[in-house]
XYZ file of C-alpha atoms in Angstrom:
279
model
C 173.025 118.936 -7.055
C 173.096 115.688 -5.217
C 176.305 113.423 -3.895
C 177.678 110.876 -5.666
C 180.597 108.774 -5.015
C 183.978 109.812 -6.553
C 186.820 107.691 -8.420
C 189.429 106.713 -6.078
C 191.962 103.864 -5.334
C 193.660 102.849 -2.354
C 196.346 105.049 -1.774
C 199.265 102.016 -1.093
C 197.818 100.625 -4.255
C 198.019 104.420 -5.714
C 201.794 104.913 -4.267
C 203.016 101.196 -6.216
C 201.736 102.491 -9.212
C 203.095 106.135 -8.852
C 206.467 104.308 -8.124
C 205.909 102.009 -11.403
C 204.973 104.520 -13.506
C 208.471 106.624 -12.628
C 211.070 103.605 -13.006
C 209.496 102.933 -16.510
C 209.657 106.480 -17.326
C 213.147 106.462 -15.860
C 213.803 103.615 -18.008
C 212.388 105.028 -21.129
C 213.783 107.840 -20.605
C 217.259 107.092 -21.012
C 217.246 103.623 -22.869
C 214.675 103.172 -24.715
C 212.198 106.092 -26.244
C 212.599 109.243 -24.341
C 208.912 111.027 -25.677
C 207.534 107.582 -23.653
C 209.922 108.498 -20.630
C 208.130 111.628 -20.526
C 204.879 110.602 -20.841
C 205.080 107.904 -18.078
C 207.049 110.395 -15.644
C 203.937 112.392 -16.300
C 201.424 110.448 -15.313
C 203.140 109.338 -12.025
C 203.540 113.453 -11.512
C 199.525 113.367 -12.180
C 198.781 110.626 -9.862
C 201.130 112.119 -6.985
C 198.420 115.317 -6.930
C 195.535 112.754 -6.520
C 196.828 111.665 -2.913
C 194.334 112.752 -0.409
C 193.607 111.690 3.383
C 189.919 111.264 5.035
C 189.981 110.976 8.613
C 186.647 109.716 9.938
C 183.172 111.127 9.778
C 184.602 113.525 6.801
C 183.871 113.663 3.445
C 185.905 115.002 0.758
C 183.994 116.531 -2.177
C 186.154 116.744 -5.300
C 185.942 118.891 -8.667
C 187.698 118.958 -11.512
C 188.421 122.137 -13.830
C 184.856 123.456 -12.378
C 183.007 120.070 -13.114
C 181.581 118.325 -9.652
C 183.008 114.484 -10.314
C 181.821 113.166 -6.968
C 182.120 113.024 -2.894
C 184.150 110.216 -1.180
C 183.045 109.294 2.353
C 184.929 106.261 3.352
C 187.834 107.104 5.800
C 191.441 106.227 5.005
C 194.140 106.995 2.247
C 193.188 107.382 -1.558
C 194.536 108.496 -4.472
C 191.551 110.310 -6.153
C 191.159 112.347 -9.523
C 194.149 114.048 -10.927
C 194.027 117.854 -10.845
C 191.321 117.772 -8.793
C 190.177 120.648 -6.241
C 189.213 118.796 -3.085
C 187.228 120.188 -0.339
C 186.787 118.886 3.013
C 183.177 118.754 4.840
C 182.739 117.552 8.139
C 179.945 114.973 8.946
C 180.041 114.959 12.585
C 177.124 116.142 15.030
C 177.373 119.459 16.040
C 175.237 121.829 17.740
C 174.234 125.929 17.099
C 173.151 127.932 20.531
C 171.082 130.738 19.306
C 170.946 133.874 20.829
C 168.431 134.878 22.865
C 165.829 136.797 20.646
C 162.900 139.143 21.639
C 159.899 138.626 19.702
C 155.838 138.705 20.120
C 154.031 135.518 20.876
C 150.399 135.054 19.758
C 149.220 137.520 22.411
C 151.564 140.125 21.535
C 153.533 139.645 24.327
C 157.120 140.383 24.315
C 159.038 137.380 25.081
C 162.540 136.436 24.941
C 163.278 133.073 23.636
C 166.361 131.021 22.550
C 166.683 127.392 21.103
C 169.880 124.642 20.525
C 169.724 123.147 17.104
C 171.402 120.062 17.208
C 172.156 118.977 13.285
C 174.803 117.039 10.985
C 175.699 117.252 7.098
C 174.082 114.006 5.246
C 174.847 114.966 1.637
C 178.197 116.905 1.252
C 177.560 117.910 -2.446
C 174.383 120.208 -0.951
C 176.188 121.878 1.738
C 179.057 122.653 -0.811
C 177.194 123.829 -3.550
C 173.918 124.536 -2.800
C 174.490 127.041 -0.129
C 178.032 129.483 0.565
C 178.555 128.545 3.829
C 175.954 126.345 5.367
C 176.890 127.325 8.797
C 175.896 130.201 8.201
C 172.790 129.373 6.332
C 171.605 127.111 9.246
C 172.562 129.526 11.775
C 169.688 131.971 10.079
C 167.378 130.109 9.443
C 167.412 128.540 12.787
C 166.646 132.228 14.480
C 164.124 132.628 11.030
C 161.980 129.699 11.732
C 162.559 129.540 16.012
C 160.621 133.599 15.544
C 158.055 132.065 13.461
C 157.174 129.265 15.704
C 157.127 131.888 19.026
C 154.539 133.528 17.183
C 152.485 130.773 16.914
C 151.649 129.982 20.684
C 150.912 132.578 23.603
C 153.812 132.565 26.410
C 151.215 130.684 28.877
C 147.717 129.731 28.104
C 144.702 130.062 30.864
C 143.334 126.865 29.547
C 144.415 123.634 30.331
C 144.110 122.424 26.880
C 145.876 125.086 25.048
C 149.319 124.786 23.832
C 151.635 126.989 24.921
C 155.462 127.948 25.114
C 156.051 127.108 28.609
C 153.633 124.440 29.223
C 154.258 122.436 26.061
C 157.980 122.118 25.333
C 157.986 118.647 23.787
C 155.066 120.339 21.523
C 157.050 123.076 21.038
C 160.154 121.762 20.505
C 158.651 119.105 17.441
C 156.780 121.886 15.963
C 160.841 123.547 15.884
C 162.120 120.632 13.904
C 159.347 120.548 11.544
C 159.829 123.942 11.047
C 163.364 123.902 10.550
C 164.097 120.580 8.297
C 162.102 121.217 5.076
C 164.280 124.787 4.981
C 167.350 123.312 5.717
C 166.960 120.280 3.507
C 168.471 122.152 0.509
C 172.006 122.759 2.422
C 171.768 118.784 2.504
C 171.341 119.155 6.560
C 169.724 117.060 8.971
C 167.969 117.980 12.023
C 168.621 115.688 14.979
C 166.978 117.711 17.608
C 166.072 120.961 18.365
C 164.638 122.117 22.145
C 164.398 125.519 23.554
C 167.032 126.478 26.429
C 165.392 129.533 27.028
C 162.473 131.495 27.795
C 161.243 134.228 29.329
C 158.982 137.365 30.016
C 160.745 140.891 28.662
C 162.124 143.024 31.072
C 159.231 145.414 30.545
C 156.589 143.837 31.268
C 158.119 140.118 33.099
C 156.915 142.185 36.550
C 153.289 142.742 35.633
C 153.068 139.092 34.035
C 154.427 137.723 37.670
C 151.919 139.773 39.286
C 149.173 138.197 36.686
C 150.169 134.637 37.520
C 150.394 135.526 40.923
C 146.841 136.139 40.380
C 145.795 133.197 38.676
C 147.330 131.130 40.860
C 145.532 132.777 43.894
C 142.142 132.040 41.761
C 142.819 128.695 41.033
C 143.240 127.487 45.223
C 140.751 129.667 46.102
C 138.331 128.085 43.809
C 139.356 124.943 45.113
C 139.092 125.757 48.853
C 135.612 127.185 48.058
C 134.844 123.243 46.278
C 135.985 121.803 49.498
C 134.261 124.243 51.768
C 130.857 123.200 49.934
C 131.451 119.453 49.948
C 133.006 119.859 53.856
C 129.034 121.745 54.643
C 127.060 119.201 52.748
C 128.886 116.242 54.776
C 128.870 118.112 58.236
C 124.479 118.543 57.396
C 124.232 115.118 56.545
C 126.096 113.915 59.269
C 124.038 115.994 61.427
C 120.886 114.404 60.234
C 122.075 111.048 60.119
C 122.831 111.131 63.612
C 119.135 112.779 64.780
C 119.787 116.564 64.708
C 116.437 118.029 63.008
C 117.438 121.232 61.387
C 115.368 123.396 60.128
C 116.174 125.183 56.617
C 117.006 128.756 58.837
C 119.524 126.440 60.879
C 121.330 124.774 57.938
C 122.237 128.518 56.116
C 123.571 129.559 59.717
C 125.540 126.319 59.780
C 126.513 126.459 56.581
C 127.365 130.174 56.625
C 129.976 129.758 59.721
C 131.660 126.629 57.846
C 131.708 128.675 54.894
C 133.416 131.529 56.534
C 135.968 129.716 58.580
C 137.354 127.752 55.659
C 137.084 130.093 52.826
C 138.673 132.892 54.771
C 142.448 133.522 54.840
C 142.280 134.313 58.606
C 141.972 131.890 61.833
C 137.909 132.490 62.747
C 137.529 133.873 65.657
C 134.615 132.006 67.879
C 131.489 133.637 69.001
C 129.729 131.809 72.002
C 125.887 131.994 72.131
C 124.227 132.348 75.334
C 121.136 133.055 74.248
C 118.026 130.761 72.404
C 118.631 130.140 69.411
C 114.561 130.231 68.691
């Protein structure tokens, strides 16, 4: 099932013939045959049920006796198939806020995540027929296909390179869409965007995962301050030497032990003075 486009007149061109139609069958009807009165009164009775109304960025799919006969699309008035069963479908932009679901990422960590679908109906004949209420239909398998993709990437990855959930929302976010449009393409829906608007640790565990990125993060400057403490000793040696100081090898791993100390350590150093000979 696929749109097509419908029969239909304009509806001021519809109306003059309606109006037509009934003086002749008026006329017939009492001067000249009155089985042709009938019949023409009839047919501007049959066109009077094809009058219809499209406002805007609606489409109007129409059926007749069970048979699908067509969509119409353009806005304005129309005077369509006689008999007809007309239903409306509207083809603005919308947008679906799912809830915010708990589910495992990669790791097995419980996470709770939630997503905005942002989507529009391109072929009204699909979301009619295809589906009961597509809605509904894109409502699940927005939640069906936002679970599978949180199971595809951990919550926050230890390497830089990795993808993950909270580091990689434009990532993310395509992979959604991807996800989403081949499954929705049968409803005759179109994805326009999709981005998560939510994410977070469970309850149960979001305090030991603070306390593990707490870590981390400690790792991560102090392996930094421990680069710069080894660059600052190698600089404060050679600048030693460059000047004249001869140090022996015992005198640069005493120098380089007290720089080491002082920076790397998370309290103020506390000086020692030296009276005595170094020798």
């Amino acid at each position: 099932m696929s749109e097509k486009k419908a029969w239909h007149i304009n509806g001021f061109l519809g109306i003059l013939a309606i109006v037509v139609f009934a003086l002749l069958g008026l006329f017939f009807l009492f001067a000249v045959n009155f089985s042709a009165g009938i019949v023409l009164l009839a047919i501007s009775v049959l066109l009077v049920s094809g009058i219809c109304v499209i406002q805007p960025n609606q489409a109007l799919v129409v059926t007749f006796f069970g048979r699908y006969v067509g969509a119409i699309r353009e806005s304005g008035f129309y005077v369509t198939v006689p008999l007809s069963v007309r239903r409306r479908v509207s083809l603005r932009v919308r947008n679906f806020n799912s809830a915010k679901l708990k589910v495992n990422d990669v790791d097995g960590n419980p996470i709770e995540i939630a997503a905005v679908i942002v989507f529009r109906v391109v072929d009204a004949a699909k979301a009619v027929f295809n589906v009961e209420d597509y809605e509904e239909f894109v409502e699940i398998q927005s939640e069906t296909a936002l679970r599978h993709v949180a199971t595809k990437y951990p919550y926050d990855s230890a390497e830089e390179e990795g993808i993950s959930l909270r580091g990689n929302g434009e990532e993310v976010s395509k992979h959604l869409k991807e996800e989403l449009q081949p499954r929705l393409d049968v409803a005759g829906v179109e994805i326009m965007e999709a981005r998560l608007t939510h994410l977070a640790y469970s309850t149960e565990i979001a305090s030991v995962m603070l306390q593990r990125q707490q870590a981390s993060a400690i790792l991560a400057a102090r392996k930094k301050i421990v680069e710069g403490a080894v660059g600052m000793a190698q600089m404060a040696i050679a600048q030693l030497e460059k000047d004249g100081f001869e140090l022996d090898e015992e005198r640069k791993m005493v120098m380089i032990n007290n720089l080491m100390v002082s920076i790397v350590s998370d309290r103020a150093a506390q000086p020692v003075i030296n009276t005595g000979n170094l020798n």
